[in-house]
Amino acid sequence: MIGYLLNRIGSLIIVVIGVLTIVFFSLHLAPGDPVEVMLGDRSSQSERENLRRTLGLDQPISTQYKTYIKNLLQGDLGNSLHRRKPVAEIIASRIGATVQLALLSMLIASIIALPLGIIAARYPFRLPDRVAMLFSVLGLSIPNFVLGPVLILIFSLWLKWLPTAGHQYDHSWVLPTIALGTAMAAMLARVFRASLIEVKEQIFITTARSKGLSQSRIWITHIIPNALLPLITVWGLQFGTLLGGALIVEIVFNWQGLGSLLIEGIEQRDYPIVQGCLLVISLSYVIINMLIDILYAIIDPRIQS
Amino acid sequence: MNISKTSITYYFLAFSLLVLSVWFFNVSLDPKQITLAYILSPPDFFNTNGIEGILGYDELGRSVFSRLIKGAIPAFTIAILVVLFSMLIGVTIGLIAAFFGGWVDMVVVRIIDVFLAFPGLLLAIILSGILGPGLFNVVIALCAVGWVGFARITRAQTLSLRQRDFVVAATSQGQKTSAILYRHIFPLTMAPLLVEATFAFAGSILAEAGLSFLGLGVQPPDPSWGQMIRIGAQYMLTSPHYVLAPSIALWATVLAINYCGDSLQRRYSHLN
């Protein structure tokens, strides 16, 4: 177990260094002079020189990289050019909304997907399975920026049940979480179905059946718990898709989270904000997946070898 | 491969038919033609304006149908280019990593891990935000994300194939590594790659629409589905046709491609 842990943490460190490097160079990838792009055409020479000095862009690139890493280790993500506040502070004020959105979407997706997967696997290749998988393909194919407006149109404008946007009202979380969670529900249902069918054909299920256990007992105590295992990994991987999808859903529903902050940052050419969001989102994704891998190894000792 | 060859023929036929019909309409329609009298007018199924009025008009009085057809072209062009380039890069890297093994493989696996650390669209959005809008930049941004999937599959397939007897036989015959990779290993990785390519195609169309939705893809006045959905959403209450037409078109397209991917996958898994 300790060897496994060290191995995982070792590869985490390599990935984190890679992520930091890509995030650092993302600013230098910008075509032309980033300072000019940030300030616009009408800026004076002295303004540009000033900004260049503040950002440290007049230093050689290796020095810049060192300063960047040093500041990061102290929790300093730089200052926003547009809002004139520390990036870390702005991100801290926005991250809660995104976490809330992602967790609720995951919850809703799981509530939809688990029964769907069970129904499909209970009657594989028959009508219930086909219907469930049809829903799954439909859900996988509808992009969240299509589903979002359609949901607003139906539930906010026509039926007037739910607010159209924002996150300050009582039920404003409902539509964004559905828009974001549908694709995940579709994916989870598929994986769960496949996993259930695989477990169903294992020898220990035949043993349980020959012991005379009832069908429902076999499903609840043997098939479902075993089939849930691979789902843990999918949850982690889909969390990344959720974070990516949140970028768009937050724009559709004017949800004040990290995603909309990132898009605002891109529109305003506020590169420190963009770098900060990129860093926070990808690091949290990597760390969550590592925790899930470790959790998985604890629950299912078979995979450590 | 015999079984899936017939189905590939069908998909190819269907796809050619689609391309032909798009091309046919493409010649006769003008997506930038502004008619002030028609601003946001609803779909007209009785065709007083010919086929152009069939899906109604947008906020500037342009035909939604024309823009839908014209918007399909950049979406498909981008998706085809992205799949081709991602596949080329991914397959090459995957083959090399798996066949040479050792430190080459380790480095490639680490690079793949780093790229996988950026969730889905995130890297593409940032890249196209930094590179600036435009068809070519969108292709670069999506390829930067897309090659990873192909590299992973090719690597995994090759790793299992290189242990097989026929590869060992070819090696002992003294065939060149490049010849073994090209003649013996690559053809056998084709089936799973084809499945991946189909899903990547759907994914690229979605991603391009997503980028256009955020204003990072195709720029107005050139039409694109994502952009139509974003602007159409602003007129949702008064003219739902404007947002619904591109939404349904996008959904149906991605659904159709995903279906192809699904059935290919099913055939492929039967073969195994």
Coordinates of C-alpha atoms in Angstrom, one line a residue:
Chain A
M1 CA 0.0 0.0 0.0
I2 CA 2.8 2.4 0.9
G3 CA 4.6 1.6 -2.3
Y4 CA 1.4 2.3 -4.3
L5 CA 0.9 5.6 -2.5
L6 CA 4.5 6.7 -3.1
N7 CA 4.1 5.7 -6.8
R8 CA 0.9 7.7 -7.1
I9 CA 2.3 10.8 -5.4
G10 CA 5.5 10.6 -7.5
S11 CA 3.5 10.7 -10.7
L12 CA 1.3 13.4 -9.3
I13 CA 4.4 15.6 -8.8
I14 CA 5.5 15.1 -12.4
V15 CA 2.0 15.9 -13.7
V16 CA 1.8 19.0 -11.5
I17 CA 5.2 20.3 -12.7
G18 CA 4.0 19.7 -16.3
V19 CA 0.7 21.5 -15.6
L20 CA 2.6 24.5 -14.1
T21 CA 4.9 24.7 -17.1
I22 CA 2.1 24.6 -19.6
V23 CA 0.2 27.2 -17.6
F24 CA 3.3 29.4 -17.4
F25 CA 4.0 29.2 -21.1
S26 CA 0.4 29.8 -22.1
L27 CA 1.0 33.5 -21.6
H28 CA 4.1 33.4 -23.8
L29 CA 2.3 31.5 -26.5
A30 CA 0.1 34.5 -27.2
P31 CA 0.9 35.8 -30.7
G32 CA 2.7 39.2 -30.7
D33 CA 3.5 41.1 -27.6
P34 CA 1.2 40.1 -24.7
V35 CA 1.6 43.5 -23.1
E36 CA 0.4 45.2 -26.3
V37 CA -2.5 42.8 -26.5
M38 CA -3.5 43.5 -22.9
L39 CA -3.3 47.3 -23.1
G40 CA -4.6 47.7 -26.6
D41 CA -3.4 49.8 -29.6
R42 CA -3.7 53.2 -28.0
S43 CA -1.4 52.6 -25.0
S44 CA 1.7 54.8 -24.7
Q45 CA 5.3 53.4 -24.8
S46 CA 5.8 54.2 -21.0
E47 CA 2.6 52.4 -20.1
R48 CA 3.8 49.3 -21.9
E49 CA 7.2 49.5 -20.2
N50 CA 5.5 49.9 -16.9
L51 CA 3.3 46.8 -17.3
R52 CA 6.2 44.8 -18.7
R53 CA 8.2 45.6 -15.5
T54 CA 5.2 44.9 -13.2
L55 CA 4.7 41.5 -14.9
G56 CA 8.4 40.8 -14.9
L57 CA 8.3 40.3 -18.7
D58 CA 11.5 42.3 -19.1
Q59 CA 13.4 39.5 -17.3
P60 CA 14.9 36.5 -19.1
I61 CA 12.5 33.6 -19.4
S62 CA 14.3 31.3 -16.9
T63 CA 14.1 34.0 -14.2
Q64 CA 10.4 34.6 -15.0
Y65 CA 9.8 30.9 -14.6
K66 CA 11.6 30.8 -11.2
T67 CA 9.7 33.8 -9.9
Y68 CA 6.4 32.3 -11.1
I69 CA 7.0 29.1 -9.2
K70 CA 8.3 30.9 -6.1
N71 CA 5.3 33.2 -6.0
L72 CA 3.0 30.2 -6.5
L73 CA 4.5 28.3 -3.6
Q74 CA 3.6 31.4 -1.5
G75 CA 0.0 31.3 -2.8
D76 CA 0.6 34.4 -4.9
L77 CA -1.2 34.1 -8.3
G78 CA -0.4 37.6 -9.3
N79 CA -2.7 40.6 -9.7
S80 CA -5.7 40.9 -12.0
L81 CA -5.0 43.6 -14.6
H82 CA -8.6 44.5 -15.0
R83 CA -9.9 44.4 -11.4
R84 CA -6.7 45.5 -9.7
K85 CA -7.0 42.9 -7.0
P86 CA -5.0 39.7 -6.2
V87 CA -6.1 36.8 -8.5
A88 CA -6.1 34.4 -5.5
E89 CA -8.7 36.6 -3.8
I90 CA -11.0 36.8 -6.8
I91 CA -10.7 33.1 -7.4
A92 CA -11.5 32.4 -3.8
S93 CA -14.7 34.5 -4.0
R94 CA -15.8 32.6 -7.1
I95 CA -14.8 29.0 -6.5
G96 CA -17.6 28.1 -4.1
A97 CA -20.3 28.6 -6.8
T98 CA -18.5 26.3 -9.2
V99 CA -18.0 23.6 -6.6
Q100 CA -21.6 23.8 -5.7
L101 CA -22.7 23.5 -9.3
A102 CA -20.4 20.6 -10.0
L103 CA -21.3 18.6 -6.9
L104 CA -25.1 19.1 -7.4
S105 CA -24.7 18.1 -11.1
M106 CA -22.9 15.0 -10.0
L107 CA -25.6 14.2 -7.5
I108 CA -28.4 14.7 -10.0
A109 CA -26.5 12.7 -12.6
S110 CA -26.0 9.8 -10.2
I111 CA -29.6 9.8 -9.1
I112 CA -30.7 9.5 -12.8
A113 CA -28.0 7.2 -14.0
L114 CA -27.9 4.4 -11.3
P115 CA -31.6 3.3 -11.7
L116 CA -31.3 3.6 -15.5
G117 CA -28.2 1.4 -15.5
I118 CA -29.8 -1.2 -13.2
I119 CA -33.0 -1.4 -15.4
A120 CA -30.9 -1.7 -18.5
A121 CA -28.6 -4.5 -17.1
R122 CA -31.6 -6.4 -15.6
Y123 CA -33.1 -6.9 -19.0
P124 CA -30.1 -6.6 -21.4
F125 CA -30.8 -6.3 -25.1
R126 CA -34.6 -6.1 -24.4
L127 CA -37.0 -3.2 -24.5
P128 CA -36.1 -1.6 -21.1
D129 CA -32.4 -1.8 -22.0
R130 CA -33.0 -0.3 -25.4
V131 CA -35.1 2.6 -24.0
A132 CA -32.5 3.3 -21.3
M133 CA -29.7 3.3 -23.8
L134 CA -31.7 5.5 -26.2
F135 CA -31.9 8.1 -23.4
S136 CA -28.2 7.7 -22.8
V137 CA -27.3 8.3 -26.5
L138 CA -29.7 11.3 -26.6
G139 CA -28.2 12.7 -23.4
L140 CA -24.6 12.2 -24.6
S141 CA -25.3 14.0 -27.9
I142 CA -27.0 17.1 -26.6
P143 CA -24.5 19.8 -25.8
N144 CA -25.0 21.7 -22.6
F145 CA -25.2 25.1 -24.4
V146 CA -28.1 23.7 -26.4
L147 CA -29.8 22.0 -23.4
G148 CA -29.5 25.1 -21.3
P149 CA -31.4 27.5 -23.5
V150 CA -34.0 24.9 -24.3
L151 CA -34.5 24.3 -20.5
I152 CA -34.8 28.1 -20.0
L153 CA -37.3 28.3 -22.8
I154 CA -39.5 25.5 -21.4
F155 CA -39.3 25.9 -17.7
S156 CA -38.6 29.6 -17.2
L157 CA -40.3 31.3 -20.1
W158 CA -43.2 29.1 -21.0
L159 CA -44.0 27.3 -17.8
K160 CA -42.6 30.1 -15.5
W161 CA -41.6 27.5 -12.9
L162 CA -37.9 28.4 -12.4
P163 CA -35.7 31.5 -12.7
T164 CA -33.9 32.0 -16.0
A165 CA -30.4 32.9 -14.7
G166 CA -28.2 34.0 -11.8
H167 CA -27.6 32.0 -8.6
Q168 CA -29.2 34.2 -6.0
Y169 CA -32.7 32.7 -6.1
D170 CA -34.1 29.7 -4.2
H171 CA -34.3 27.3 -7.1
S172 CA -31.8 28.8 -9.5
W173 CA -29.5 25.8 -9.2
V174 CA -32.1 23.4 -10.8
L175 CA -31.7 24.3 -14.5
P176 CA -27.9 24.7 -14.6
T177 CA -27.3 21.4 -12.7
I178 CA -29.6 19.6 -15.1
A179 CA -27.9 21.2 -18.1
L180 CA -24.5 20.2 -16.8
G181 CA -25.5 16.8 -15.3
T182 CA -27.3 15.3 -18.3
A183 CA -24.3 14.2 -20.3
M184 CA -22.7 12.8 -17.1
A185 CA -25.8 10.9 -16.3
A186 CA -25.8 9.4 -19.8
M187 CA -22.1 8.4 -19.5
L188 CA -22.6 7.0 -16.0
A189 CA -25.6 4.9 -17.0
R190 CA -23.6 3.3 -19.8
V191 CA -20.6 2.4 -17.7
F192 CA -22.8 1.2 -14.9
R193 CA -24.8 -1.0 -17.3
A194 CA -21.7 -2.5 -18.7
S195 CA -20.2 -3.1 -15.3
L196 CA -23.4 -4.7 -14.0
I197 CA -23.6 -7.1 -16.9
E198 CA -20.0 -8.1 -16.4
V199 CA -20.4 -8.8 -12.7
K200 CA -23.6 -10.7 -13.4
E201 CA -21.7 -13.3 -15.4
Q202 CA -19.1 -13.9 -12.7
I203 CA -18.9 -17.3 -11.0
F204 CA -19.7 -16.0 -7.5
I205 CA -23.1 -14.9 -8.8
T206 CA -23.8 -18.4 -10.0
T207 CA -22.7 -19.6 -6.6
A208 CA -25.1 -17.2 -4.9
R209 CA -27.9 -18.3 -7.2
S210 CA -27.2 -22.0 -6.5
K211 CA -27.4 -21.2 -2.8
G212 CA -31.0 -20.4 -3.5
L213 CA -30.7 -16.6 -2.8
S214 CA -33.6 -14.6 -4.2
Q215 CA -33.1 -12.5 -7.3
S216 CA -33.4 -9.2 -5.5
R217 CA -31.1 -10.3 -2.8
I218 CA -28.4 -11.2 -5.3
W219 CA -28.7 -7.9 -7.0
I220 CA -28.6 -5.8 -3.8
T221 CA -25.9 -7.6 -1.9
H222 CA -23.7 -9.0 -4.7
I223 CA -24.1 -7.5 -8.1
I224 CA -24.7 -3.8 -7.4
P225 CA -21.9 -3.3 -4.8
N226 CA -19.3 -5.0 -7.1
A227 CA -20.5 -3.1 -10.1
L228 CA -20.2 0.2 -8.4
L229 CA -16.4 -0.1 -8.0
P230 CA -15.4 0.9 -11.6
L231 CA -17.9 3.7 -11.3
I232 CA -15.7 5.5 -8.7
T233 CA -13.0 6.1 -11.4
V234 CA -15.6 7.3 -13.9
W235 CA -16.9 9.8 -11.3
G236 CA -13.4 11.2 -11.0
L237 CA -12.8 11.4 -14.7
Q238 CA -16.2 12.9 -15.3
F239 CA -15.6 15.5 -12.7
G240 CA -13.1 17.0 -15.2
T241 CA -15.7 17.0 -17.9
L242 CA -18.0 18.7 -15.5
L243 CA -15.5 21.4 -14.7
G244 CA -14.9 22.0 -18.5
G245 CA -18.7 22.0 -19.1
A246 CA -19.2 24.4 -16.2
L247 CA -17.3 27.0 -18.3
I248 CA -20.1 27.1 -20.8
V249 CA -23.1 26.4 -18.5
E250 CA -22.0 29.3 -16.2
I251 CA -22.1 31.6 -19.2
V252 CA -25.6 30.4 -20.3
F253 CA -27.0 30.8 -16.8
N254 CA -24.9 33.8 -15.7
W255 CA -23.6 31.8 -12.8
Q256 CA -20.9 33.6 -11.0
G257 CA -18.3 30.9 -10.8
L258 CA -14.8 30.1 -12.0
G259 CA -15.9 29.3 -15.5
S260 CA -17.5 32.6 -16.1
L261 CA -14.5 34.3 -14.5
L262 CA -12.2 32.5 -16.9
I263 CA -14.2 33.5 -20.0
E264 CA -14.4 37.1 -18.7
G265 CA -10.6 36.9 -18.3
I266 CA -10.2 35.7 -21.9
E267 CA -12.5 38.5 -23.2
Q268 CA -10.7 41.2 -21.2
R269 CA -7.2 39.7 -22.0
D270 CA -6.6 39.5 -18.3
Y271 CA -3.9 36.9 -18.5
P272 CA -3.2 36.5 -14.8
I273 CA -6.8 35.6 -14.2
V274 CA -6.8 33.1 -17.1
Q275 CA -3.6 31.5 -15.8
G276 CA -5.0 31.4 -12.2
C277 CA -8.2 29.7 -13.3
L278 CA -6.5 27.3 -15.5
L279 CA -4.1 26.3 -12.7
V280 CA -6.8 26.0 -10.0
I281 CA -9.2 24.0 -12.2
S282 CA -6.6 21.5 -13.6
L283 CA -4.8 21.1 -10.2
S284 CA -8.1 20.3 -8.4
Y285 CA -8.9 17.9 -11.2
V286 CA -5.6 16.1 -10.9
I287 CA -5.7 16.0 -7.1
I288 CA -9.3 14.7 -7.0
N289 CA -8.4 11.9 -9.4
M290 CA -5.4 10.9 -7.3
L291 CA -7.5 10.8 -4.2
I292 CA -10.0 8.7 -6.0
D293 CA -7.3 6.3 -7.2
I294 CA -6.1 5.9 -3.6
L295 CA -9.6 5.5 -2.3
Y296 CA -10.2 2.8 -5.0
A297 CA -7.1 1.0 -3.9
I298 CA -8.3 1.0 -0.3
I299 CA -11.8 -0.3 -1.2
D300 CA -10.6 -2.9 -3.7
P301 CA -7.2 -4.3 -2.7
R302 CA -7.0 -6.3 -5.9
I303 CA -5.8 -3.4 -8.0
Q304 CA -2.7 -2.5 -5.9
S305 CA -0.8 -5.2 -7.6
Chain B
M1 CA -12.7 -6.3 -40.6
N2 CA -14.9 -7.8 -43.2
I3 CA -18.1 -7.2 -41.3
S4 CA -17.4 -3.6 -40.5
K5 CA -16.3 -2.9 -44.1
T6 CA -19.9 -3.1 -45.4
S7 CA -21.1 -0.8 -42.6
I8 CA -18.3 1.6 -43.4
T9 CA -19.5 1.7 -47.0
Y10 CA -23.0 2.6 -45.7
Y11 CA -21.7 5.4 -43.5
F12 CA -19.6 6.7 -46.3
L13 CA -22.6 6.7 -48.7
A14 CA -24.7 8.5 -46.1
F15 CA -22.0 11.0 -45.5
S16 CA -21.4 11.6 -49.2
L17 CA -25.1 12.2 -49.6
L18 CA -25.0 14.7 -46.8
V19 CA -22.0 16.5 -48.3
L20 CA -23.6 16.6 -51.7
S21 CA -26.9 18.1 -50.4
V22 CA -25.0 20.7 -48.3
W23 CA -23.0 21.5 -51.4
F24 CA -26.2 21.7 -53.5
F25 CA -27.8 24.2 -51.1
N26 CA -24.5 26.0 -50.6
V27 CA -24.4 27.1 -54.2
S28 CA -27.9 28.6 -54.2
L29 CA -28.1 30.2 -50.8
D30 CA -26.8 33.5 -49.5
P31 CA -26.3 33.5 -45.7
K32 CA -25.4 37.2 -45.5
Q33 CA -28.4 38.5 -47.5
I34 CA -30.2 41.0 -45.2
T35 CA -33.8 41.7 -45.7
L36 CA -35.0 44.2 -43.1
A37 CA -38.7 43.4 -43.7
Y38 CA -38.1 39.9 -42.5
I39 CA -36.3 40.6 -39.2
L40 CA -37.1 37.7 -36.7
S41 CA -40.1 36.6 -38.8
P42 CA -41.1 33.0 -37.9
P43 CA -40.8 29.9 -40.1
D44 CA -42.9 30.0 -43.2
F45 CA -43.8 26.5 -44.3
F46 CA -45.9 27.7 -47.2
N47 CA -42.8 28.9 -48.8
T48 CA -43.7 32.4 -50.0
N49 CA -40.0 33.2 -50.0
G50 CA -38.9 29.9 -51.4
I51 CA -36.8 27.5 -49.4
E52 CA -34.9 30.4 -47.6
G53 CA -37.9 31.2 -45.5
I54 CA -38.5 27.6 -44.3
L55 CA -36.8 28.1 -40.9
G56 CA -37.6 31.8 -40.5
Y57 CA -35.2 34.8 -40.2
D58 CA -32.7 36.1 -37.7
E59 CA -32.3 39.4 -35.9
L60 CA -30.8 41.0 -39.0
G61 CA -33.3 39.6 -41.4
R62 CA -31.1 36.8 -42.7
S63 CA -32.4 33.4 -43.6
V64 CA -31.9 31.0 -40.8
F65 CA -31.9 28.0 -43.2
S66 CA -29.2 29.6 -45.3
R67 CA -27.1 30.2 -42.2
L68 CA -27.7 26.7 -41.0
I69 CA -26.5 25.1 -44.2
K70 CA -23.5 27.5 -44.5
G71 CA -22.7 27.1 -40.8
A72 CA -22.4 23.3 -41.3
I73 CA -19.4 23.8 -43.6
P74 CA -16.9 25.3 -41.1
A75 CA -18.1 22.8 -38.5
F76 CA -17.5 19.8 -40.7
T77 CA -14.3 21.2 -42.1
I78 CA -12.9 21.8 -38.6
A79 CA -14.0 18.4 -37.4
I80 CA -12.5 16.5 -40.3
L81 CA -9.2 18.4 -40.0
V82 CA -9.1 17.9 -36.2
V83 CA -9.7 14.2 -36.5
L84 CA -7.1 13.8 -39.3
F85 CA -4.4 15.7 -37.6
S86 CA -5.1 14.4 -34.1
M87 CA -5.0 10.8 -35.5
L88 CA -1.8 11.4 -37.4
I89 CA -0.1 12.9 -34.3
G90 CA -1.6 10.5 -31.8
V91 CA -1.0 7.3 -33.8
T92 CA 2.6 8.2 -34.6
I93 CA 3.3 9.0 -30.9
G94 CA 1.5 5.9 -29.7
L95 CA 3.2 3.6 -32.1
I96 CA 6.6 4.9 -31.3
A97 CA 6.1 4.9 -27.5
A98 CA 4.8 1.3 -27.5
F99 CA 7.2 -0.1 -29.9
F100 CA 10.4 1.4 -28.5
G101 CA 9.3 1.1 -24.9
G102 CA 11.9 2.0 -22.2
W103 CA 12.4 5.7 -21.5
V104 CA 10.7 6.8 -24.7
D105 CA 7.5 5.2 -23.5
M106 CA 7.9 6.6 -20.0
V107 CA 8.3 10.2 -21.4
V108 CA 5.3 9.8 -23.7
V109 CA 3.1 8.4 -20.9
R110 CA 4.0 11.3 -18.6
I111 CA 3.2 13.8 -21.4
I112 CA -0.1 12.1 -22.0
D113 CA -0.8 12.3 -18.2
V114 CA 0.0 16.1 -18.2
F115 CA -2.4 16.7 -21.1
L116 CA -5.1 14.6 -19.4
A117 CA -4.8 16.8 -16.4
F118 CA -6.6 19.6 -18.2
P119 CA -10.3 18.8 -18.2
G120 CA -12.0 18.5 -21.6
L121 CA -12.7 21.8 -23.3
L122 CA -10.6 23.8 -20.8
L123 CA -7.3 23.7 -22.7
A124 CA -9.1 24.2 -26.1
I125 CA -10.9 27.3 -24.7
I126 CA -7.7 28.8 -23.3
L127 CA -5.7 28.1 -26.5
S128 CA -8.2 29.5 -28.8
G129 CA -8.6 32.5 -26.4
I130 CA -4.9 33.1 -26.5
L131 CA -4.4 32.4 -30.2
G132 CA -7.3 34.5 -31.2
P133 CA -10.4 33.4 -33.2
G134 CA -10.3 31.9 -36.6
L135 CA -10.8 28.5 -38.3
F136 CA -7.1 27.5 -38.3
N137 CA -6.6 28.4 -34.6
V138 CA -9.6 26.4 -33.6
V139 CA -8.1 23.4 -35.4
I140 CA -4.8 23.9 -33.5
A141 CA -6.6 24.2 -30.2
L142 CA -8.7 21.1 -30.7
C143 CA -5.8 19.0 -32.0
A144 CA -3.8 20.0 -28.9
V145 CA -6.5 18.2 -26.9
G146 CA -7.5 15.6 -29.4
W147 CA -4.3 13.7 -30.1
V148 CA -4.1 12.2 -26.5
G149 CA -7.0 9.8 -27.0
F150 CA -5.5 8.4 -30.2
A151 CA -2.1 8.1 -28.7
R152 CA -3.4 6.2 -25.7
I153 CA -5.4 3.7 -27.8
T154 CA -2.6 3.1 -30.3
R155 CA -0.1 2.6 -27.5
A156 CA -2.3 0.1 -25.6
Q157 CA -3.1 -1.8 -28.8
T158 CA 0.5 -1.9 -30.0
L159 CA 1.7 -3.1 -26.6
S160 CA -0.5 -6.1 -26.7
L161 CA 0.2 -6.8 -30.4
R162 CA 4.0 -6.7 -30.3
Q163 CA 4.0 -9.8 -28.1
R164 CA 2.2 -11.8 -30.7
D165 CA 3.9 -14.5 -32.7
F166 CA 3.6 -12.9 -36.1
V167 CA 5.4 -9.8 -34.9
V168 CA 8.2 -11.9 -33.3
A169 CA 8.3 -13.9 -36.6
A170 CA 8.6 -10.7 -38.7
T171 CA 11.3 -9.4 -36.4
S172 CA 13.3 -12.6 -36.6
Q173 CA 13.0 -12.4 -40.4
G174 CA 15.0 -9.2 -40.1
Q175 CA 12.3 -6.8 -41.3
K176 CA 12.7 -3.2 -40.5
T177 CA 11.0 -1.7 -37.5
S178 CA 9.2 0.8 -39.7
A179 CA 7.9 -2.0 -42.0
I180 CA 6.7 -4.0 -39.0
L181 CA 4.9 -1.1 -37.5
Y182 CA 3.3 -0.1 -40.8
R183 CA 2.6 -3.5 -42.4
H184 CA 1.8 -5.7 -39.4
I185 CA 0.8 -3.6 -36.4
F186 CA -1.0 -0.5 -37.7
P187 CA -3.6 -2.4 -39.7
L188 CA -4.7 -4.3 -36.6
T189 CA -5.1 -1.1 -34.6
M190 CA -7.5 0.3 -37.2
A191 CA -10.8 -1.0 -35.8
P192 CA -10.6 0.6 -32.4
L193 CA -9.0 3.7 -34.0
L194 CA -12.0 4.0 -36.3
V195 CA -14.4 3.9 -33.3
E196 CA -12.3 6.5 -31.6
A197 CA -12.2 8.7 -34.7
T198 CA -16.0 8.6 -35.0
F199 CA -16.5 9.7 -31.4
A200 CA -13.7 12.3 -31.9
F201 CA -15.5 13.6 -34.9
A202 CA -18.7 14.1 -32.9
G203 CA -16.7 15.6 -30.1
S204 CA -14.9 18.1 -32.4
I205 CA -18.2 19.3 -33.9
L206 CA -19.5 19.8 -30.3
A207 CA -16.3 21.5 -29.3
E208 CA -16.3 23.8 -32.3
A209 CA -19.9 24.8 -31.6
G210 CA -18.9 25.4 -28.0
L211 CA -16.0 27.6 -28.9
S212 CA -18.2 29.6 -31.4
F213 CA -20.8 29.8 -28.7
L214 CA -18.3 31.5 -26.5
G215 CA -17.3 33.8 -29.4
L216 CA -13.9 32.1 -29.8
G217 CA -14.6 30.2 -33.1
V218 CA -15.9 31.3 -36.4
Q219 CA -16.5 35.1 -36.4
P220 CA -19.5 37.0 -37.6
P221 CA -20.8 37.7 -40.2
D222 CA -19.8 34.2 -41.2
P223 CA -22.4 31.8 -39.8
S224 CA -21.7 29.0 -37.4
W225 CA -24.1 26.9 -35.3
G226 CA -22.6 27.8 -31.9
Q227 CA -22.8 31.5 -32.7
M228 CA -26.4 31.2 -33.9
I229 CA -27.4 29.4 -30.6
R230 CA -25.8 32.1 -28.5
I231 CA -27.5 35.0 -30.4
G232 CA -30.7 33.1 -30.8
A233 CA -30.9 32.5 -27.1
Q234 CA -31.2 36.3 -26.6
Y235 CA -34.4 36.3 -28.8
M236 CA -35.7 33.1 -27.2
L237 CA -39.0 34.5 -25.8
T238 CA -40.2 36.2 -29.0
S239 CA -38.6 34.1 -31.7
P240 CA -37.9 30.6 -30.4
H241 CA -37.3 29.3 -34.0
Y242 CA -34.0 31.2 -34.1
V243 CA -32.4 29.2 -31.3
L244 CA -34.2 26.0 -31.9
A245 CA -33.1 25.5 -35.5
P246 CA -29.4 25.4 -34.9
S247 CA -29.8 23.6 -31.6
I248 CA -31.8 20.7 -33.2
A249 CA -29.4 20.6 -36.2
L250 CA -26.4 20.3 -33.8
W251 CA -28.1 17.7 -31.6
A252 CA -29.2 15.6 -34.6
T253 CA -25.8 15.7 -36.2
V254 CA -24.0 14.6 -33.1
L255 CA -26.6 12.0 -32.3
A256 CA -26.2 10.5 -35.8
I257 CA -22.4 10.4 -35.5
N258 CA -22.6 8.9 -32.0
Y259 CA -24.9 6.2 -33.3
C260 CA -22.4 5.3 -36.0
G261 CA -19.7 5.1 -33.4
D262 CA -21.9 2.9 -31.2
S263 CA -22.7 0.4 -33.9
L264 CA -19.1 0.3 -35.0
Q265 CA -18.0 -0.3 -31.5
R266 CA -20.6 -3.1 -31.1
R267 CA -19.3 -4.8 -34.3
Y268 CA -15.8 -4.4 -33.2
S269 CA -16.4 -5.9 -29.8
H270 CA -18.1 -8.9 -31.5
L271 CA -15.0 -9.4 -33.6
N272 CA -12.8 -9.6 -30.6

